[in-house]
Coordinates of C-alpha atoms in Angstrom, one line a residue:
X1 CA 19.0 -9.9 0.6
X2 CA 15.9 -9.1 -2.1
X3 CA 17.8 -9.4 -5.2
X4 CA 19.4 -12.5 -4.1
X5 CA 16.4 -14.5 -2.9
X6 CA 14.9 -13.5 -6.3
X7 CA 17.9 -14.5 -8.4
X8 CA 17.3 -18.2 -6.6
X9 CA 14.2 -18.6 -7.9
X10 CA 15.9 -17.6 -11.7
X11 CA 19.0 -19.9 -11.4
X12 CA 17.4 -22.0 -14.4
X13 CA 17.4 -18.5 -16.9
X14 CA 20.6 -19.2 -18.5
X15 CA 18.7 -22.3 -19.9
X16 CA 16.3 -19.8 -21.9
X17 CA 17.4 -16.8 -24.2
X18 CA 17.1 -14.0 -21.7
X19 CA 17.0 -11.0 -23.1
X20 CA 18.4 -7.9 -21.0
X21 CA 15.9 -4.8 -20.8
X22 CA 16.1 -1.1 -19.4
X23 CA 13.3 1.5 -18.4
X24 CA 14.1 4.5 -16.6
X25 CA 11.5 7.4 -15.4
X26 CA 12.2 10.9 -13.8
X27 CA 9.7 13.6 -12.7
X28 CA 10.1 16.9 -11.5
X29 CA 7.3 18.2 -9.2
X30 CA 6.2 21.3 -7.2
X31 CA 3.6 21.2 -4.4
X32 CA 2.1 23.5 -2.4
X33 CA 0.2 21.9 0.5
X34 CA -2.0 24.4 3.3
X35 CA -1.4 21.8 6.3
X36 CA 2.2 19.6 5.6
X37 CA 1.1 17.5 8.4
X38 CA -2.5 17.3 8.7
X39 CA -3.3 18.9 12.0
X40 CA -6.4 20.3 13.4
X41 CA -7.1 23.8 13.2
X42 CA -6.6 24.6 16.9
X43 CA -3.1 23.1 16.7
X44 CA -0.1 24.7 14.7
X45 CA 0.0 23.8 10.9
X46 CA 2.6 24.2 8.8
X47 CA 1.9 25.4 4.7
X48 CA 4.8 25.6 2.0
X49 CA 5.6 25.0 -1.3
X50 CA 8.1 22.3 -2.1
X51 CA 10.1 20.4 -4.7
X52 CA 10.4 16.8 -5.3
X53 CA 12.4 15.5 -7.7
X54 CA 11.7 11.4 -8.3
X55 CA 14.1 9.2 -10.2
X56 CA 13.9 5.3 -11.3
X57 CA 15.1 2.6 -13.0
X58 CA 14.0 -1.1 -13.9
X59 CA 17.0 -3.6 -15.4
X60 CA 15.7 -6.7 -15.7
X61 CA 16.1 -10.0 -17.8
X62 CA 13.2 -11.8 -19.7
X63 CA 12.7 -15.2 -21.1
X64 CA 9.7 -16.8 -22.6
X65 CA 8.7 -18.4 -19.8
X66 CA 10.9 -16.2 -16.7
X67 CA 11.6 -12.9 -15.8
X68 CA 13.7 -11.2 -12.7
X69 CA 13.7 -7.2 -12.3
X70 CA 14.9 -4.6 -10.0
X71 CA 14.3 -1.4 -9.4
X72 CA 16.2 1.5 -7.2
X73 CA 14.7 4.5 -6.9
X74 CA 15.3 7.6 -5.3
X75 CA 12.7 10.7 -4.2
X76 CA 14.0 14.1 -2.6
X77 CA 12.0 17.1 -1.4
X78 CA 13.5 20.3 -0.4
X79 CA 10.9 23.3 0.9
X80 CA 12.8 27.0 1.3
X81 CA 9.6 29.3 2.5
X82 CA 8.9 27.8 5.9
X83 CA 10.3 28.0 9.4
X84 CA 9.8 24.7 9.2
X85 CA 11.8 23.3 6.4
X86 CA 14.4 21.4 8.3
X87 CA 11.2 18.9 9.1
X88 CA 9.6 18.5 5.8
X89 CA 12.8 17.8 3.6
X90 CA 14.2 14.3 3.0
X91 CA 15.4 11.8 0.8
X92 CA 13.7 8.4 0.1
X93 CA 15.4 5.3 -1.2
X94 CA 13.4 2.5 -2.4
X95 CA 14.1 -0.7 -4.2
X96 CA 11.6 -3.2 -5.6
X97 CA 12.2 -6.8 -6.9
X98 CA 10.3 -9.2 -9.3
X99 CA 10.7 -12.1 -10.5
X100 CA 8.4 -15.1 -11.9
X101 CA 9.4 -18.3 -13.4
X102 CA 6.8 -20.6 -15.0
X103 CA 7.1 -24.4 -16.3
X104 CA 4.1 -26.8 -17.8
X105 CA 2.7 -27.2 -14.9
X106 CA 4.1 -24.8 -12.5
X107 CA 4.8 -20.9 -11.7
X108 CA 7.3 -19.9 -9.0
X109 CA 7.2 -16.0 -8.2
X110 CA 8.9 -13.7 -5.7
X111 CA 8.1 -9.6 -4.8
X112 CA 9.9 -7.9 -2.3
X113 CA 10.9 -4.3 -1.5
X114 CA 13.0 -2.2 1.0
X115 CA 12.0 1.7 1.6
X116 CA 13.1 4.3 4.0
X117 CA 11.3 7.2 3.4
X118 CA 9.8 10.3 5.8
X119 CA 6.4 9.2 7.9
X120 CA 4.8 12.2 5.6
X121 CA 4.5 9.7 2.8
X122 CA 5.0 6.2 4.4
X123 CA 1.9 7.2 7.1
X124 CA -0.6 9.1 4.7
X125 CA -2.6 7.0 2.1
X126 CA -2.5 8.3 -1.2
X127 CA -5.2 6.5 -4.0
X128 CA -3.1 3.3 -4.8
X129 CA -5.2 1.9 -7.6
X130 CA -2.7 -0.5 -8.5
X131 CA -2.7 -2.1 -4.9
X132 CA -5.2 -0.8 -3.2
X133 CA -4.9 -3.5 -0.2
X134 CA -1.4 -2.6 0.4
X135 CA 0.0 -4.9 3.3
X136 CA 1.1 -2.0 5.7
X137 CA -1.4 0.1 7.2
X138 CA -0.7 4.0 7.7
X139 CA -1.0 5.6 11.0
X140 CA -1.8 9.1 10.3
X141 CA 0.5 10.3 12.3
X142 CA 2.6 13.0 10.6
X143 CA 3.4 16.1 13.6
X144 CA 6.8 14.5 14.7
X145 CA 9.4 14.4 11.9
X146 CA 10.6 10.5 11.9
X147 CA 11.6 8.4 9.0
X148 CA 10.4 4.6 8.6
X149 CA 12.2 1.7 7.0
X150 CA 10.4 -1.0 5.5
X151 CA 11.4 -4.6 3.9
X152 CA 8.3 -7.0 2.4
X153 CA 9.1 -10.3 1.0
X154 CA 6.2 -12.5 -0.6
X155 CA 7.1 -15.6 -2.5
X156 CA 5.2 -17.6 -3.6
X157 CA 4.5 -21.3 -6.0
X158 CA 1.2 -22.4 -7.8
X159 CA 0.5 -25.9 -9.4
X160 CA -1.8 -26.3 -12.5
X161 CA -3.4 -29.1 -11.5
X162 CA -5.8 -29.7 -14.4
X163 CA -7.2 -26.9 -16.7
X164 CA -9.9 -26.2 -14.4
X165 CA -7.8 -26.5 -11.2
X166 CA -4.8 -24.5 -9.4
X167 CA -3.2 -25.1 -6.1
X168 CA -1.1 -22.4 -4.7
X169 CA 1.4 -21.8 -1.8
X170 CA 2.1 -18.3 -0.5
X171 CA 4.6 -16.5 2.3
X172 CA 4.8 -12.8 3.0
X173 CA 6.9 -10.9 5.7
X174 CA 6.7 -7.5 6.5
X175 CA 9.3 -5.8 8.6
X176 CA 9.0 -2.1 9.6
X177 CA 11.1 0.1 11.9
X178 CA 11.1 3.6 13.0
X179 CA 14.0 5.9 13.6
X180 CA 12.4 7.5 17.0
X181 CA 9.7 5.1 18.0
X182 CA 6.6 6.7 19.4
X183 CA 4.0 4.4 21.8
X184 CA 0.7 4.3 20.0
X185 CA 1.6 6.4 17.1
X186 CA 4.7 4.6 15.4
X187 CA 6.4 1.6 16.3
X188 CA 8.5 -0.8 15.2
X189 CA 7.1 -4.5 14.2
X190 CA 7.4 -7.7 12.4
X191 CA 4.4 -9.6 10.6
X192 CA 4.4 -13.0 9.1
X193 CA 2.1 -15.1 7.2
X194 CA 1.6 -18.1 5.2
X195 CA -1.6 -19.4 2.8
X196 CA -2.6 -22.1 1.0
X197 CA -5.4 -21.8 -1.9
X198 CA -7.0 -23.5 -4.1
X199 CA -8.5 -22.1 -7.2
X200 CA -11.2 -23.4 -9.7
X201 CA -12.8 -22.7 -13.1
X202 CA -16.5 -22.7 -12.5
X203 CA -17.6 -21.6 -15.6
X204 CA -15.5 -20.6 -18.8
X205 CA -16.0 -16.9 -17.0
X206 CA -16.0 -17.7 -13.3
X207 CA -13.4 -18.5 -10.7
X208 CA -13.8 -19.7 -7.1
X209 CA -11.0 -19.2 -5.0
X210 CA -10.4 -20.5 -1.3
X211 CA -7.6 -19.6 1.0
X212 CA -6.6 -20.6 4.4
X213 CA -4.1 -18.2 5.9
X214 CA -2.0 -18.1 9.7
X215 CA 0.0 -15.2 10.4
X216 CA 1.7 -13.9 13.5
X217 CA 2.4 -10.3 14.2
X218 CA 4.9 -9.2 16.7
X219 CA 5.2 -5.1 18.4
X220 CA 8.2 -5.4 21.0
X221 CA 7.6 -1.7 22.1
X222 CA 4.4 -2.6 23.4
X223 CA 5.1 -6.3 23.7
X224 CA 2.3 -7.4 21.4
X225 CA 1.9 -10.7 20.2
X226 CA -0.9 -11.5 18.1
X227 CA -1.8 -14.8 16.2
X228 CA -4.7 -15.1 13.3
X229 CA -6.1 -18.0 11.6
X230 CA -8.2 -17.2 9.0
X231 CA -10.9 -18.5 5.6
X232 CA -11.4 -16.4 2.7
X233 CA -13.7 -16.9 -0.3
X234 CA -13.4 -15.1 -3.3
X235 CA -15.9 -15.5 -6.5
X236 CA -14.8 -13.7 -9.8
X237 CA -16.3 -13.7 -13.0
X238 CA -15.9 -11.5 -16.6
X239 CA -18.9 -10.2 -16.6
X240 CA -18.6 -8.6 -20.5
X241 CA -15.7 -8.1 -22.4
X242 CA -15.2 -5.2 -21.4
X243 CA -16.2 -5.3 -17.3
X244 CA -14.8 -7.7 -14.4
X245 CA -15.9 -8.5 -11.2
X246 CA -15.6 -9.8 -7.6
X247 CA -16.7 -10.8 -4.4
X248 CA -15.5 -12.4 -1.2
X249 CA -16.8 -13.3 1.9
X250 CA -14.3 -14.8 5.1
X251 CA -13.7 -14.8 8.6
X252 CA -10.3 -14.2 10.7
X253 CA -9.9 -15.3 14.5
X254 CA -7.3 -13.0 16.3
X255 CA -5.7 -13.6 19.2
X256 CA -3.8 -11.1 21.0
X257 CA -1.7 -10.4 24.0
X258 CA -0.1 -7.2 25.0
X259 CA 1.0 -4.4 27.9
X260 CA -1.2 -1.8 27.4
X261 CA 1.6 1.3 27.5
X262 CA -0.6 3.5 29.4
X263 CA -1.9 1.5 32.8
X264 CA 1.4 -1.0 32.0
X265 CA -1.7 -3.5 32.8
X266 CA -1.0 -6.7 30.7
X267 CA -3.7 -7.9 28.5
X268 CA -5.5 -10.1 26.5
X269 CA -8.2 -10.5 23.6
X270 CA -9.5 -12.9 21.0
X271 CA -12.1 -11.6 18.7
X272 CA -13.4 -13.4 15.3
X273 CA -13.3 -10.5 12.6
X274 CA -15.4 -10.7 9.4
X275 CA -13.6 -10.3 6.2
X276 CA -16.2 -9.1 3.0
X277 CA -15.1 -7.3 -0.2
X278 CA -16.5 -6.9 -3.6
X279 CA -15.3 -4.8 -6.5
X280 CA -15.8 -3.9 -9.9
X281 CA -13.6 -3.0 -12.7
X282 CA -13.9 -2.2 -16.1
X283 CA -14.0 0.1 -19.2
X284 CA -17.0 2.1 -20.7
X285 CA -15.1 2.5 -24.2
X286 CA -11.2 1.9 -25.3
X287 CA -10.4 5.8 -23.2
X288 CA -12.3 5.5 -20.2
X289 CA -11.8 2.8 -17.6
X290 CA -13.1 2.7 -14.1
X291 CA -12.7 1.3 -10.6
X292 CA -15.3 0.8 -7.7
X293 CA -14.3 -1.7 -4.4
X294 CA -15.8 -1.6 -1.3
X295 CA -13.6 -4.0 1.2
X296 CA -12.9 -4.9 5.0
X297 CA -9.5 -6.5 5.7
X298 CA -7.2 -7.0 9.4
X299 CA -3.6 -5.8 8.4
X300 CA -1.0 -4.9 10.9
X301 CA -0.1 -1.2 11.5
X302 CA 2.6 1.0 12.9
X303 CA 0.5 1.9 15.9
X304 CA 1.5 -1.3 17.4
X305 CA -1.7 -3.4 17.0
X306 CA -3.6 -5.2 14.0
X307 CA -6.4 -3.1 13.1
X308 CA -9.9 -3.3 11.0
X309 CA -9.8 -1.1 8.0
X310 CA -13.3 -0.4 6.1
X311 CA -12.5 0.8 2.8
X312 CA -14.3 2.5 0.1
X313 CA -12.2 2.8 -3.4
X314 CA -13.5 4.8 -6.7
X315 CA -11.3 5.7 -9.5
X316 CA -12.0 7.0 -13.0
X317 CA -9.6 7.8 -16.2
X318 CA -10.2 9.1 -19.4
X319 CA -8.3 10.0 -22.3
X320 CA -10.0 13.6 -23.8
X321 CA -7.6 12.9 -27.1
X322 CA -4.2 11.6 -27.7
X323 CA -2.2 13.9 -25.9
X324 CA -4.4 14.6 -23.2
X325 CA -5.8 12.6 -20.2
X326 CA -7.7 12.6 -17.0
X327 CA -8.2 11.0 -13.4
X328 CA -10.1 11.6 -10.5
X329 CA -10.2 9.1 -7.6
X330 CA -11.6 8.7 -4.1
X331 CA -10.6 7.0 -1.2
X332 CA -12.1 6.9 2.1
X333 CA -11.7 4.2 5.2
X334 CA -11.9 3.6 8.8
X335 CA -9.8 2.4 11.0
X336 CA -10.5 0.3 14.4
X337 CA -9.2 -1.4 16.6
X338 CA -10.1 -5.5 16.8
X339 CA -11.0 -4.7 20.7
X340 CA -12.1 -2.5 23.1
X341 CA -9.2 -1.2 25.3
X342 CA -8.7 1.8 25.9
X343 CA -4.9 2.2 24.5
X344 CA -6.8 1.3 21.2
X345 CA -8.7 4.5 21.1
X346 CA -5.8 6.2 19.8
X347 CA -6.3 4.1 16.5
X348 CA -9.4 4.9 15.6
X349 CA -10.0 6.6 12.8
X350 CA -11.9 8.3 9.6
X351 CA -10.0 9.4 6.5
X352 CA -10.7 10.1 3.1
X353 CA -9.0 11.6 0.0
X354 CA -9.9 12.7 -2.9
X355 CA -7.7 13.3 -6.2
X356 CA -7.9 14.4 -9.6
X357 CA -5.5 15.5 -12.0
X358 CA -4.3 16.1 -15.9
X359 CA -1.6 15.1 -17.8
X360 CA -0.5 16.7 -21.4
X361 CA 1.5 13.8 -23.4
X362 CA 4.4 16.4 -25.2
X363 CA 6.3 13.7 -26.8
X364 CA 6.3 9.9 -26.4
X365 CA 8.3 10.3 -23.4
X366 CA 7.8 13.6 -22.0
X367 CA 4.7 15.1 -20.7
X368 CA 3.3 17.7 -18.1
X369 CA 1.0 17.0 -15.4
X370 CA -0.7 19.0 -12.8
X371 CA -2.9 17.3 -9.7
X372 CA -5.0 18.7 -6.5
X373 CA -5.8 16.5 -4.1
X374 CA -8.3 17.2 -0.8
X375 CA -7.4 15.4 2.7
X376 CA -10.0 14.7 5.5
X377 CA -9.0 13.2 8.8
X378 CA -10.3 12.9 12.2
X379 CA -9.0 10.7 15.0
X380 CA -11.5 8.9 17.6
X381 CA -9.1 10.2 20.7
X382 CA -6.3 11.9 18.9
X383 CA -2.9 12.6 20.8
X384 CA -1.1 16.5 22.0
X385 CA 2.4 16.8 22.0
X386 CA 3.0 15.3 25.4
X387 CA 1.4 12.1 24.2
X388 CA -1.6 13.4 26.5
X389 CA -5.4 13.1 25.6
X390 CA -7.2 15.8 23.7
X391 CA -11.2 16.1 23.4
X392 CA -12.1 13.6 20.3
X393 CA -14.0 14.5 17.0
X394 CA -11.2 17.0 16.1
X395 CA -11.2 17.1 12.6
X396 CA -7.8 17.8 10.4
X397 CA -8.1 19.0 6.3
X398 CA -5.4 19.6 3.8
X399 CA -5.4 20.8 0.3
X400 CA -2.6 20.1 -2.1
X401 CA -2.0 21.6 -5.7
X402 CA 0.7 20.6 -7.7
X403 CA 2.4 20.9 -11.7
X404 CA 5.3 19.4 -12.5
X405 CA 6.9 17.3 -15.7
X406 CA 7.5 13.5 -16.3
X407 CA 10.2 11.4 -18.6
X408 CA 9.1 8.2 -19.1
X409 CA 11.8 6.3 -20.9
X410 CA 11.1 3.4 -23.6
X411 CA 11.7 0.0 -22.9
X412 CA 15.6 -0.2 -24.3
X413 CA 16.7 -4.0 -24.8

């Protein structure tokens, strides 16, 4: 279904010279993590040391002006030195499509993806400096073995109005499913929502961007239906050549009606949610670069509801000489709920991570890489096995140390 609604939007690339390309990647990696799943220390936790092995490859074709890729990729992890191996194995597929087609006056462009993956990754936020708003928000949840299945589809068209003016369209659809579902800690749910903005050149270093959004989210297990409306201003500027920066100020009115799965009561809510962010990005010479965002956003979330993230975003990477180079990053956010019941307790919650790590460039394509990363997490009114309430402020910490070795092919045409 991905590939083909992307090839629609390239039927016109025969017209151009398209030019085939090829870029594969593999990694080999070894972990060792002191708590697997992130549980508290009064509850069981469950430390090994495992392999992953992580294969891709992106065929695509390019024009001057268009460009359509895919890419399949597969992830396995196998752990031998626990009881509880069985759990913590699996094998992830993914697939991810792009495509972009621009005229004089107009650019058409389409991203989509399908994963089905273990709820170790697909619930646990790593630092995603590349999309750091991701549309799907984690649960936390990782003491039941379950696997989660995702599709996202966002096309999208924008009209160049004048030199100083865009106008832009936008659709995305987000569609997630569990294998076991599990009331207030994964369920299955559909979210949908469509934009119009409008962007215009200020200055020759300044943007002003304003979007209008409507999006409906739907949670069958829970029967949840939830309809936002929503304003968003965003000012950017260049700053220097070398630093970029943002801000943006909105406001989203939810409203939401659901059976709340413990009293079976049913229930309804409308709140008006604040939207802010502002970020910073830049580069102190040509081998450092740097990230700082601070951002609030409403997102749906495998718990069943839409919830309020607060998110704090810090990244740094420097290259120490041509062969060698350096990151550390920080995440940290809070999730609540956009109401007050008492089912929505469950969803509350502080988490932050911390990563840093090395990389030694042995050849153009080959090079080794080692990482640690630190895991805080703490649920308002987390859950015990029987779905029951345990006493809140229980806190949950992980470390994780890792080396492994990367192939990153060349771009073969």
């Amino acid at each position: 279904m991905l590939p083909a609604a992307a090839a629609a939007l390239m039927l016109p690339l025969s017209a151009f010279a398209a030019d085939g390309y090829f870029l594969p990647q593999a990694s080999a990696e070894s972990i060792y993590n002191d708590n697997w799943r992130l549980q508290p220390d009064n509850r069981e936790q469950v430390d090994a040391l495992g392999a992953f092995f992580d294969i891709s490859a992106t065929l695509g074709l390019r024009s001057p002006r268009s460009d359509i890729s895919v890419t399949p990729r597969l992830r396995s992890s196998f752990f031998t030195d626990s009881e509880d191996d069985d759990r913590l194995s699996s094998d992830d597929q993914f697939l991810d499509v792009a495509a972009y087609r621009e005229t004089e006056q107009a650019r058409w462009a389409f991203t989509g993806g399908y994963s089905d993956e273990s709820v170790l990754s697909s619930e646990l936020s790593d630092i995603n400096v590349d999309d750091p708003t991701d549309d799907v928000g984690d649960t936390g949840r990782l003491d039941v073995r379950n696997e989660r299945q995702r599709i996202t589809a966002r096309p999208s068209w924008t009209y160049i109005y004048s030199e100083q003016t865009q106008f832009g369209l936008g659709y995305r659809f987000v569609d997630v499913s569990f294998d076991d579902q599990l009331v207030t800690r994964q369920v299955d749910y559909t979210d949908h929502q469509v934009d119009a903005n409008l962007t215009r050149q200020l200055t020759e270093r300044t943007l002003l961007t304003t979007q209008l959004f409507a999006s409906r989210f739907e949670a069958d297990q829970v029967n949840n239906e939830t309809d936002s409306v929503g304003v968003n201003f965003e000012l950017s500027r260049r700053m220097t050549e070398r630093v970029r920066g943002s801000l943006n100020l909105g406001a989203q009115r939810v409203d939401a009606e659901f059976v709340d799965p413990v009293t079976g009561a049913t229930m309804s809510e409308s709140n008006t949610n604040l939207l802010f962010g502002a970020g910073l990005r830049g580069e102190v010479t040509e081998i450092t670069s740097w990230i700082a965002e601070l951002s609030r956003r409403v997102n749906p979330n495998g718990t069943g509801f839409v919830v309020q993230t607060d998110q704090l975003l810090l990244s740094i990477d420097h290259a120490f000489s041509q062969r060698l180079r350096g990151n550390i990053g920080a995440r940290a956010f809070r999730n609540e709920a956009i109401d007050d019941n008492a089912t929505n307790q469950f969803i509350e919650r502080d988490y932050a991570r911390l990563e840093g790590g090395l990389e030694w460039s042995l050849t153009e394509t080959w090079s080794l890489f080692g990482r640690y990363s630190y895991t805080r997490q703490e649920f308002e009114r987390p859950l015990d096995d029987m779905g029951g309430m345990v006493p809140p402020g229980e806190e949950a910490t992980a470390n994780a140390i890792s080396i492994g070795i990367a192939y990153r092919g060349r771009l073969r045409r």
